[in-house]
Short mmCIF file of C-alpha atoms and ligand atoms in Angstrom, two decimals:
data_model
loop_
_atom_site.label_atom_id
_atom_site.label_comp_id
_atom_site.label_asym_id
_atom_site.label_seq_id
_atom_site.Cartn_x
_atom_site.Cartn_y
_atom_site.Cartn_z
CA UNK A 1 228.82 16.99 11.59
CA UNK A 2 232.59 17.42 11.14
CA UNK A 3 235.00 14.90 12.52
CA UNK A 4 238.73 14.87 13.12
CA UNK A 5 240.80 11.94 11.79
CA UNK A 6 244.14 11.21 13.46
CA UNK A 7 246.85 8.61 12.89
CA UNK A 8 248.91 8.11 16.03
CA UNK A 9 252.65 7.84 16.47
CA UNK A 10 254.13 11.21 15.51
CA UNK A 11 256.13 13.16 18.10
CA UNK A 12 254.94 16.77 18.34
CA UNK A 13 257.76 19.26 17.85
CA UNK A 14 257.96 23.00 17.30
CA UNK A 15 256.14 26.11 18.45
CA UNK A 16 252.45 26.85 18.96
CA UNK A 17 250.84 30.22 19.74
CA UNK A 18 248.26 30.19 22.52
CA UNK A 19 245.02 32.00 21.70
CA UNK A 20 242.90 34.28 23.88
CA UNK A 21 240.88 32.47 26.55
CA UNK A 22 237.23 31.55 25.91
CA UNK A 23 236.50 31.80 29.64
CA UNK A 24 238.00 35.29 29.80
CA UNK A 25 236.34 36.59 26.61
CA UNK A 26 232.77 35.58 27.50
CA UNK A 27 232.44 37.58 30.77
CA UNK A 28 234.36 40.54 29.28
CA UNK A 29 231.98 40.71 26.30
CA UNK A 30 229.06 40.64 28.76
CA UNK A 31 230.71 43.46 30.75
CA UNK A 32 230.39 45.66 27.62
CA UNK A 33 226.71 45.99 28.53
CA UNK A 34 227.75 48.06 31.57
CA UNK A 35 229.70 50.65 29.56
CA UNK A 36 228.30 54.05 28.52
CA UNK A 37 230.53 53.97 25.42
CA UNK A 38 232.27 51.39 23.22
CA UNK A 39 234.59 48.66 24.48
CA UNK A 40 237.47 47.47 22.30
CA UNK A 41 238.90 43.95 22.71
CA UNK A 42 242.04 42.49 21.15
CA UNK A 43 243.40 38.92 21.07
CA UNK A 44 239.81 37.63 20.91
CA UNK A 45 239.79 33.88 20.10
CA UNK A 46 237.81 32.81 17.04
CA UNK A 47 235.55 30.28 18.78
CA UNK A 48 231.91 29.25 18.50
CA UNK A 49 231.10 30.41 22.02
CA UNK A 50 232.57 33.85 21.27
CA UNK A 51 230.50 34.08 18.07
CA UNK A 52 227.40 33.05 20.03
CA UNK A 53 228.05 35.75 22.65
CA UNK A 54 228.53 38.38 19.94
CA UNK A 55 225.25 37.24 18.37
CA UNK A 56 223.54 37.58 21.76
CA UNK A 57 224.90 41.11 22.26
CA UNK A 58 223.63 41.96 18.78
CA UNK A 59 220.16 40.65 19.65
CA UNK A 60 220.15 42.90 22.72
CA UNK A 61 220.79 45.85 20.41
CA UNK A 62 224.52 46.37 20.87
CA UNK A 63 226.52 47.30 17.79
CA UNK A 64 229.42 44.85 17.33
CA UNK A 65 232.25 45.37 14.85
CA UNK A 66 234.68 42.51 14.24
CA UNK A 67 238.00 43.91 13.04
CA UNK A 68 241.05 42.28 11.50
CA UNK A 69 242.79 39.61 13.59
CA UNK A 70 239.56 39.17 15.55
CA UNK A 71 239.64 42.47 17.37
CA UNK A 72 236.08 43.17 18.53
CA UNK A 73 234.42 46.49 19.27
CA UNK A 74 231.15 46.45 21.25
CA UNK A 75 229.02 49.58 21.48
CA UNK A 76 226.19 48.94 23.96
CA UNK A 77 225.24 52.59 24.42
CA UNK A 78 221.66 51.97 23.32
CA UNK A 79 220.27 48.54 24.10
CA UNK A 80 216.90 47.77 22.48
CA UNK A 81 216.09 44.49 24.23
CA UNK A 82 216.64 43.06 27.70
CA UNK A 83 215.82 39.47 26.75
CA UNK A 84 218.33 36.67 26.12
CA UNK A 85 216.33 34.08 24.13
CA UNK A 86 216.31 30.31 24.67
CA UNK A 87 217.51 29.69 21.10
CA UNK A 88 220.87 31.22 21.98
CA UNK A 89 221.14 30.40 25.68
CA UNK A 90 220.52 26.67 25.04
CA UNK A 91 223.68 26.58 22.91
CA UNK A 92 225.82 28.35 25.47
CA UNK A 93 225.16 28.36 29.22
CA UNK A 94 227.54 31.24 29.78
CA UNK A 95 224.82 33.51 28.30
CA UNK A 96 223.70 33.77 31.93
CA UNK A 97 226.53 36.31 32.26
CA UNK A 98 224.36 39.04 30.69
CA UNK A 99 221.96 38.89 33.64
CA UNK A 100 224.08 40.83 36.14
CA UNK A 101 225.10 43.62 33.74
CA UNK A 102 221.56 44.13 32.36
CA UNK A 103 220.12 44.30 35.88
CA UNK A 104 222.81 46.71 37.04
CA UNK A 105 222.47 49.11 34.12
CA UNK A 106 218.77 48.79 33.11
CA UNK A 107 217.08 47.46 36.24
CA UNK A 108 215.55 44.48 34.50
CA UNK A 109 216.43 41.41 32.43
CA UNK A 110 214.90 38.27 31.03
CA UNK A 111 217.31 35.40 30.46
CA UNK A 112 216.38 31.88 29.47
CA UNK A 113 217.33 29.33 32.12
CA UNK A 114 220.39 27.57 30.76
CA UNK A 115 219.79 23.83 30.47
CA UNK A 116 222.15 21.30 31.97
CA UNK A 117 224.87 19.86 29.85
CA UNK A 118 226.84 16.65 29.48
CA UNK A 119 229.04 17.30 32.51
CA UNK A 120 226.29 18.06 34.99
CA UNK A 121 223.01 19.77 35.87
CA UNK A 122 224.91 23.04 36.38
CA UNK A 123 222.27 25.02 38.26
CA UNK A 124 222.45 28.80 38.50
CA UNK A 125 220.85 29.02 41.96
CA UNK A 126 223.84 30.87 43.42
CA UNK A 127 223.64 33.53 40.69
CA UNK A 128 219.95 34.10 41.50
CA UNK A 129 220.35 33.90 45.29
CA UNK A 130 223.11 36.52 45.12
CA UNK A 131 221.08 38.90 42.95
CA UNK A 132 218.07 38.51 45.28
CA UNK A 133 220.37 39.32 48.20
CA UNK A 134 221.14 42.55 46.31
CA UNK A 135 217.44 43.39 46.15
CA UNK A 136 216.43 41.94 42.78
CA UNK A 137 212.95 40.41 42.43
CA UNK A 138 213.37 37.19 40.50
CA UNK A 139 210.73 34.86 39.08
CA UNK A 140 211.28 31.83 36.91
CA UNK A 141 208.44 31.44 34.42
CA UNK A 142 208.15 29.33 31.26
CA UNK A 143 211.86 28.56 31.39
CA UNK A 144 212.90 32.20 31.71
CA UNK A 145 214.53 34.04 34.59
CA UNK A 146 212.62 37.32 34.91
CA UNK A 147 214.51 39.76 37.11
CA UNK A 148 213.76 43.33 38.14
CA UNK A 149 215.69 45.70 40.38
CA UNK A 150 215.11 49.46 40.22
CA UNK A 151 218.43 49.83 42.05
CA UNK A 152 220.57 46.93 43.29
CA UNK A 153 221.87 47.36 46.81
CA UNK A 154 225.22 46.32 48.20
CA UNK A 155 225.18 43.24 50.44
CA UNK A 156 227.45 40.60 51.94
CA UNK A 157 227.04 37.29 50.04
CA UNK A 158 228.70 33.95 50.80
CA UNK A 159 229.07 31.40 47.98
CA UNK A 160 228.47 28.05 49.63
CA UNK A 161 230.18 26.59 46.55
CA UNK A 162 232.89 28.46 44.64
CA UNK A 163 231.38 29.46 41.30
CA UNK A 164 233.35 31.10 38.48
CA UNK A 165 230.50 32.63 36.47
CA UNK A 166 228.50 33.12 39.69
CA UNK A 167 231.29 35.32 41.03
CA UNK A 168 231.58 37.13 37.68
CA UNK A 169 227.84 37.76 37.42
CA UNK A 170 227.50 39.16 40.94
CA UNK A 171 230.69 41.19 40.67
CA UNK A 172 229.42 42.86 37.49
CA UNK A 173 226.01 43.51 39.08
CA UNK A 174 227.67 44.99 42.17
CA UNK A 175 229.75 47.52 40.21
CA UNK A 176 226.70 49.80 39.89
CA UNK A 177 224.78 48.83 43.04
CA UNK A 178 224.13 51.31 45.82
CA UNK A 179 226.76 50.88 48.53
CA UNK A 180 229.30 48.14 49.10
CA UNK A 181 229.01 44.45 48.16
CA UNK A 182 231.26 41.80 49.73
CA UNK A 183 231.49 38.45 47.91
CA UNK A 184 232.85 35.73 50.20
CA UNK A 185 234.27 32.41 48.99
CA UNK A 186 234.55 34.10 45.60
CA UNK A 187 236.20 32.18 42.74
CA UNK A 188 239.87 33.05 42.21
CA UNK A 189 240.31 31.86 38.61
CA UNK A 190 242.59 34.18 36.56
CA UNK A 191 239.62 35.00 34.31
CA UNK A 192 237.75 36.39 37.34
CA UNK A 193 240.72 38.58 38.30
CA UNK A 194 241.16 39.73 34.70
CA UNK A 195 237.48 40.75 34.55
CA UNK A 196 237.85 42.65 37.84
CA UNK A 197 240.94 44.50 36.54
CA UNK A 198 239.06 45.47 33.38
CA UNK A 199 236.00 46.65 35.36
CA UNK A 200 238.26 48.82 37.53
CA UNK A 201 239.77 50.38 34.41
CA UNK A 202 236.18 51.10 33.29
CA UNK A 203 235.65 53.04 36.53
CA UNK A 204 234.51 50.36 38.97
CA UNK A 205 235.89 50.13 42.49
CA UNK A 206 236.80 46.49 43.25
CA UNK A 207 239.36 45.36 45.83
CA UNK A 208 240.54 41.95 47.01
CA UNK A 209 241.24 40.89 43.41
CA UNK A 210 242.81 37.42 43.35
CA UNK A 211 241.53 36.57 46.82
CA UNK A 212 238.35 34.74 47.82
CA UNK A 213 236.83 37.95 49.24
CA UNK A 214 235.93 40.63 46.68
CA UNK A 215 234.77 44.05 47.91
CA UNK A 216 232.89 46.12 45.31
CA UNK A 217 231.86 49.73 45.97
CA UNK A 218 229.03 50.74 43.61
CA UNK A 219 229.61 53.64 41.16
CA UNK A 220 227.18 55.53 38.93
CA UNK A 221 228.70 54.82 35.53
CA UNK A 222 231.31 52.76 33.74
CA UNK A 223 233.12 53.76 30.56
CA UNK A 224 234.36 51.63 27.68
CA UNK A 225 238.09 50.81 27.56
CA UNK A 226 240.44 48.76 25.40
CA UNK A 227 241.30 45.31 26.80
CA UNK A 228 243.40 42.39 25.56
CA UNK A 229 241.96 38.93 26.21
CA UNK A 230 244.06 36.76 28.54
CA UNK A 231 245.89 33.79 26.98
CA UNK A 232 243.96 30.55 27.44
CA UNK A 233 245.48 28.57 30.32
CA UNK A 234 243.41 25.47 29.48
CA UNK A 235 244.46 25.52 25.84
CA UNK A 236 248.05 25.90 27.10
CA UNK A 237 247.64 22.94 29.48
CA UNK A 238 246.19 20.89 26.64
CA UNK A 239 249.17 21.49 24.34
CA UNK A 240 251.62 20.76 27.15
CA UNK A 241 249.78 17.45 27.63
CA UNK A 242 249.92 16.83 23.85
CA UNK A 243 253.71 17.36 23.89
CA UNK A 244 254.07 15.01 26.85
CA UNK A 245 251.82 12.22 25.57
CA UNK A 246 253.63 12.13 22.20
CA UNK A 247 257.06 12.31 23.91
CA UNK A 248 257.69 15.49 21.94
CA UNK A 249 259.28 18.87 22.42
CA UNK A 250 256.89 21.82 22.08
CA UNK A 251 257.23 25.48 22.98
CA UNK A 252 254.04 27.44 23.71
CA UNK A 253 254.28 31.12 22.76
CA UNK A 254 252.08 33.78 24.35
CA UNK A 255 251.25 31.66 27.42
CA UNK A 256 251.08 32.80 31.08
CA UNK A 257 253.13 30.21 33.08
CA UNK A 258 251.78 31.61 36.36
CA UNK A 259 248.26 30.51 35.40
CA UNK A 260 249.11 26.86 34.76
CA UNK A 261 251.22 26.07 37.84
CA UNK A 262 249.10 23.16 39.10
CA UNK A 263 249.14 21.54 35.64
CA UNK A 264 252.89 22.05 35.24
CA UNK A 265 253.55 20.55 38.70
CA UNK A 266 251.45 17.48 37.83
CA UNK A 267 253.15 16.98 34.44
CA UNK A 268 256.60 17.26 36.06
CA UNK A 269 255.44 14.57 38.53
CA UNK A 270 254.53 12.45 35.48
CA UNK A 271 258.05 12.85 34.09
CA UNK A 272 257.79 15.84 31.76
CA UNK A 273 260.63 18.34 31.57
CA UNK A 274 259.11 21.85 31.56
CA UNK A 275 261.03 25.13 31.32
CA UNK A 276 259.36 28.52 31.68
CA UNK A 277 259.86 32.10 30.46
CA UNK A 278 257.87 35.33 30.79
CA UNK A 279 255.40 34.42 28.07
CA UNK A 280 256.49 30.94 26.92
CA UNK A 281 256.47 27.36 28.20
CA UNK A 282 258.63 24.55 26.78
CA UNK A 283 257.47 20.98 27.40
CA UNK A 284 259.58 17.92 26.64
CA UNK A 285 259.03 14.25 27.43
CA UNK A 286 261.17 11.31 26.36
CA UNK A 287 259.77 8.51 28.51
CA UNK A 288 256.59 6.67 29.38
CA UNK A 289 254.55 8.78 31.81
CA UNK A 290 254.78 8.05 35.52
CA UNK A 291 251.30 7.49 37.00
CA UNK A 292 250.11 10.37 39.16
CA UNK A 293 246.87 10.86 41.09
CA UNK A 294 244.67 13.77 40.00
CA UNK A 295 242.13 15.60 42.16
CA UNK A 296 240.33 18.58 40.67
CA UNK A 297 239.90 21.72 42.81
CA UNK A 298 238.89 25.36 42.29
CA UNK A 299 241.81 27.61 41.32
CA UNK A 300 244.68 27.58 42.17
CA UNK A 301 244.19 23.81 42.56
CA UNK A 302 244.34 21.34 39.67
CA UNK A 303 241.65 22.54 37.20
CA UNK A 304 238.63 20.41 36.37
CA UNK A 305 239.02 21.59 32.76
CA UNK A 306 242.30 19.66 32.55
CA UNK A 307 241.12 16.41 34.15
CA UNK A 308 240.15 14.60 30.95
CA UNK A 309 243.38 15.59 29.19
CA UNK A 310 245.76 14.46 31.93
CA UNK A 311 243.81 11.23 32.41
CA UNK A 312 245.22 10.20 29.01
CA UNK A 313 248.74 10.33 30.45
CA UNK A 314 247.67 8.13 33.37
CA UNK A 315 246.03 5.75 30.89
CA UNK A 316 249.47 5.23 29.29
CA UNK A 317 251.55 5.42 32.47
CA UNK A 318 253.53 2.72 34.20
CA UNK A 319 251.44 1.97 37.28
CA UNK A 320 247.99 2.94 38.47
CA UNK A 321 246.41 6.22 39.52
CA UNK A 322 243.15 7.66 40.82
CA UNK A 323 241.42 10.60 39.15
CA UNK A 324 238.93 12.36 41.42
CA UNK A 325 236.52 14.95 40.01
CA UNK A 326 235.27 17.19 42.82
CA UNK A 327 233.75 20.08 40.82
CA UNK A 328 231.22 18.50 38.41
CA UNK A 329 229.07 15.43 39.01
CA UNK A 330 229.41 13.85 35.60
CA UNK A 331 232.71 14.74 34.04
CA UNK A 332 233.85 11.24 33.05
CA UNK A 333 232.10 11.02 29.68
CA UNK A 334 235.50 10.53 28.00
CA UNK A 335 236.12 7.34 30.01
CA UNK A 336 233.97 4.96 27.97
CA UNK A 337 235.44 6.35 24.74
CA UNK A 338 239.00 5.89 26.04
CA UNK A 339 238.05 2.33 27.05
CA UNK A 340 237.10 1.69 23.43
CA UNK A 341 240.70 2.57 22.54
CA UNK A 342 242.03 0.07 25.08
CA UNK A 343 242.23 2.12 28.27
CA UNK A 344 241.73 0.25 31.56
CA UNK A 345 239.61 2.48 33.79
CA UNK A 346 237.07 1.65 36.50
CA UNK A 347 234.61 4.28 37.69
CA UNK A 348 233.31 4.47 41.24
CA UNK A 349 231.32 7.62 42.08
CA UNK A 350 233.49 10.67 41.44
CA UNK A 351 236.68 8.65 41.17
CA UNK A 352 238.23 6.86 38.19
CA UNK A 353 240.76 4.10 38.91
CA UNK A 354 243.19 4.03 36.00
CA UNK A 355 245.57 1.14 35.34
CA UNK A 356 248.25 2.16 32.84
CA UNK A 357 248.51 0.21 29.58
CA UNK A 358 251.41 0.07 27.16
CA UNK A 359 249.50 1.63 24.29
CA UNK A 360 246.11 2.41 22.75
CA UNK A 361 244.54 1.40 19.46
CA UNK A 362 242.76 3.83 17.18
CA UNK A 363 238.95 3.71 16.99
CA UNK A 364 235.97 5.82 15.99
CA UNK A 365 235.02 7.75 19.17
CA UNK A 366 232.35 10.29 20.09
CA UNK A 367 232.99 13.71 21.60
CA UNK A 368 230.44 14.58 24.29
CA UNK A 369 231.72 17.83 25.75
CA UNK A 370 234.51 20.29 25.18
CA UNK A 371 237.29 18.87 27.33
CA UNK A 372 236.33 15.23 26.76
CA UNK A 373 236.84 15.93 23.04
CA UNK A 374 240.31 17.27 23.78
CA UNK A 375 241.24 14.09 25.66
CA UNK A 376 240.08 11.93 22.74
CA UNK A 377 242.23 13.98 20.35
CA UNK A 378 245.22 13.51 22.67
CA UNK A 379 244.57 9.76 22.74
CA UNK A 380 244.30 9.72 18.94
CA UNK A 381 247.73 11.37 18.70
CA UNK A 382 249.34 8.28 20.23
CA UNK A 383 246.92 5.44 19.46
CA UNK A 384 248.11 2.91 16.90
CA UNK A 385 246.30 3.29 13.61
CA UNK A 386 243.46 5.67 12.79
CA UNK A 387 241.06 7.40 15.21
CA UNK A 388 238.03 9.40 14.19
CA UNK A 389 236.66 11.85 16.77
CA UNK A 390 233.05 12.62 15.85
CA UNK A 391 230.81 15.58 16.83
CA UNK A 392 233.85 17.80 16.80
CA UNK A 393 231.67 20.91 17.14
CA UNK A 394 232.18 20.41 20.88
CA UNK A 395 235.89 21.09 20.50
CA UNK A 396 235.36 24.12 18.27
CA UNK A 397 233.73 25.83 21.25
CA UNK A 398 237.03 26.11 23.11
CA UNK A 399 239.97 25.37 20.81
CA UNK A 400 240.89 27.70 17.96
CA UNK A 401 241.92 25.80 14.79
CA UNK A 402 243.05 22.75 16.78
CA UNK A 403 243.79 20.53 13.79
CA UNK A 404 245.87 23.27 12.12
CA UNK A 405 247.91 23.91 15.27
CA UNK A 406 248.48 20.17 15.81
CA UNK A 407 249.39 19.58 12.14
CA UNK A 408 251.95 22.41 12.36
CA UNK A 409 253.51 20.51 15.27
CA UNK A 410 253.79 17.36 13.14
CA UNK A 411 250.62 15.49 14.01
CA UNK A 412 248.95 13.35 11.35
CA UNK A 413 245.52 14.97 11.68
CA UNK A 414 242.80 16.28 9.38
CA UNK A 415 239.26 17.60 9.66
CA UNK A 416 236.68 15.83 7.55
CA UNK A 417 233.40 17.59 6.89
CA UNK A 418 230.65 15.06 7.56
C1 EPZ B 1 233.14 27.90 34.59
O1 EPZ B 1 231.86 27.31 34.52
C2 EPZ B 1 233.81 27.60 33.26
N1 EPZ B 1 233.04 28.22 32.19
C3 EPZ B 1 233.90 26.08 33.08
O2 EPZ B 1 234.59 25.84 31.87
C4 EPZ B 1 234.71 25.50 34.23
O3 EPZ B 1 234.75 24.09 34.10
C5 EPZ B 1 234.05 25.88 35.57
O4 EPZ B 1 233.91 27.32 35.65
C6 EPZ B 1 234.85 25.42 36.77
O5 EPZ B 1 236.14 25.94 36.70
C7 EPZ B 1 233.19 29.55 31.98
O6 EPZ B 1 233.93 30.23 32.66
C8 EPZ B 1 232.39 30.13 30.84
P1 EPZ B 1 231.00 26.97 38.33
P2 EPZ B 1 230.76 27.67 35.64
O7 EPZ B 1 229.85 27.88 38.54
O8 EPZ B 1 230.97 29.03 36.13
C9 EPZ B 1 228.03 24.39 40.92
C10 EPZ B 1 235.06 24.74 29.90
O9 EPZ B 1 235.34 23.56 29.68
N2 EPZ B 1 227.15 25.57 40.89
O10 EPZ B 1 232.35 27.38 38.82
O11 EPZ B 1 229.42 27.30 35.07
C11 EPZ B 1 228.22 23.76 39.55
O12 EPZ B 1 227.16 22.85 39.28
C12 EPZ B 1 233.93 25.08 30.85
O13 EPZ B 1 235.66 25.74 29.42
C13 EPZ B 1 225.95 25.52 41.58
O14 EPZ B 1 225.61 24.53 42.22
O15 EPZ B 1 231.13 26.65 36.78
C14 EPZ B 1 229.55 23.06 39.69
O16 EPZ B 1 229.36 21.81 40.30
C15 EPZ B 1 233.22 23.85 31.33
N3 EPZ B 1 225.11 26.61 41.54
C16 EPZ B 1 230.34 23.99 40.62
O17 EPZ B 1 229.35 24.81 41.28
C17 EPZ B 1 225.44 27.74 40.85
O18 EPZ B 1 224.66 28.71 40.87
C18 EPZ B 1 231.32 24.91 39.93
O19 EPZ B 1 230.61 25.53 38.88
C19 EPZ B 1 226.67 27.78 40.16
C20 EPZ B 1 227.51 26.67 40.20
#
């Protein structure tokens, strides 16, 4: 398995282009299954999870053409299978996103139950409860979700916990249900709104976009459209954090400042100087970070996907801070690895108590999940000596060419095939 070797101490300087968002691309690719004719996506990030989703669409019988610069055309006009197999779903939980579209368009679907993952059990009970509320008959047998619904019916459904892919799945299912569906306590992440905008351009009738109450009036058919994938706000947040932690000066091109407000506010609190333009963000830092408490929340609050990365700044800050993870039950897997580099962190339930240290020392560390890997790379950028981040396939799921982008900014980093 590949690993990334870093030698700390270089300031990051220069420009980096932000890629399309993994968490926008995955639901949009699934939405292709709703369209009577081809969908055409641009700015698609070249990531493992995107490749896995394309493979899954292919297995369902869709014709997928990958063009130059990772444009992707999906023609799902004649699907030959309604089954998403365990072999694929086990590598990517977001495969569950084909369930809603297949049910809506074909009246049945068989999707392997996604397993848990490092950050938590990650049940899909809300997805299933919502589809049952829309009239689907759902059984779980031999590890597969078997769903049937001759015609989904509109309903009012309350999410007792905000769920990003839960909202996306039910919204896609509702686009072709009979009557009106109201999703209450819906997720408001930008990727959810972007999916809704795309579905409306395909012929759906969704209102309340960007709010926590989505109203979807069912229609009989949806048509393929062209759609550009949203820039990745978590990748953007990660590079802003990389600029700050190395006391550098980095400009992100092709970013959406409005989607990273909570992260920008927190980094300014930590002492970073951040200036914004229409599609660029400049981050500078020339001091030791100021400790700041972090508490993850659903959007527009501080994102759980940025918790591990900003913890690294608290690890190096003057003072102490608390980091509270309210979304997932086990999203501190990076802590013990950071401790091996010299971080002083105590865990108690869903809170980490961080006491800032003056510096870190390089060490071989293990990536456990996507964002934990990113935090270990950030730590390696500043740790004294050499760090080796192993099992780097985790990071390839959500960061396009991370070692190339960091090297272009002046980092001493290289990928070593195992
Ligand atoms: C999405 O995951 C993202 N993935 C995650 O990004 C992100 O961390 C998460 O939203 C929260 O923002 C994609 O969009 C592909 P949830 P999702 O449903 O939808 C519980 C990354 O690093 N829950 O919003 O799976 C769940 O256990 C990944 O890019 C239920 O209990 O997350 C969690 O505690 C990691 N039952 C909370 O809700 C359900 O049916 C929020 O989960 C669904 C969720």
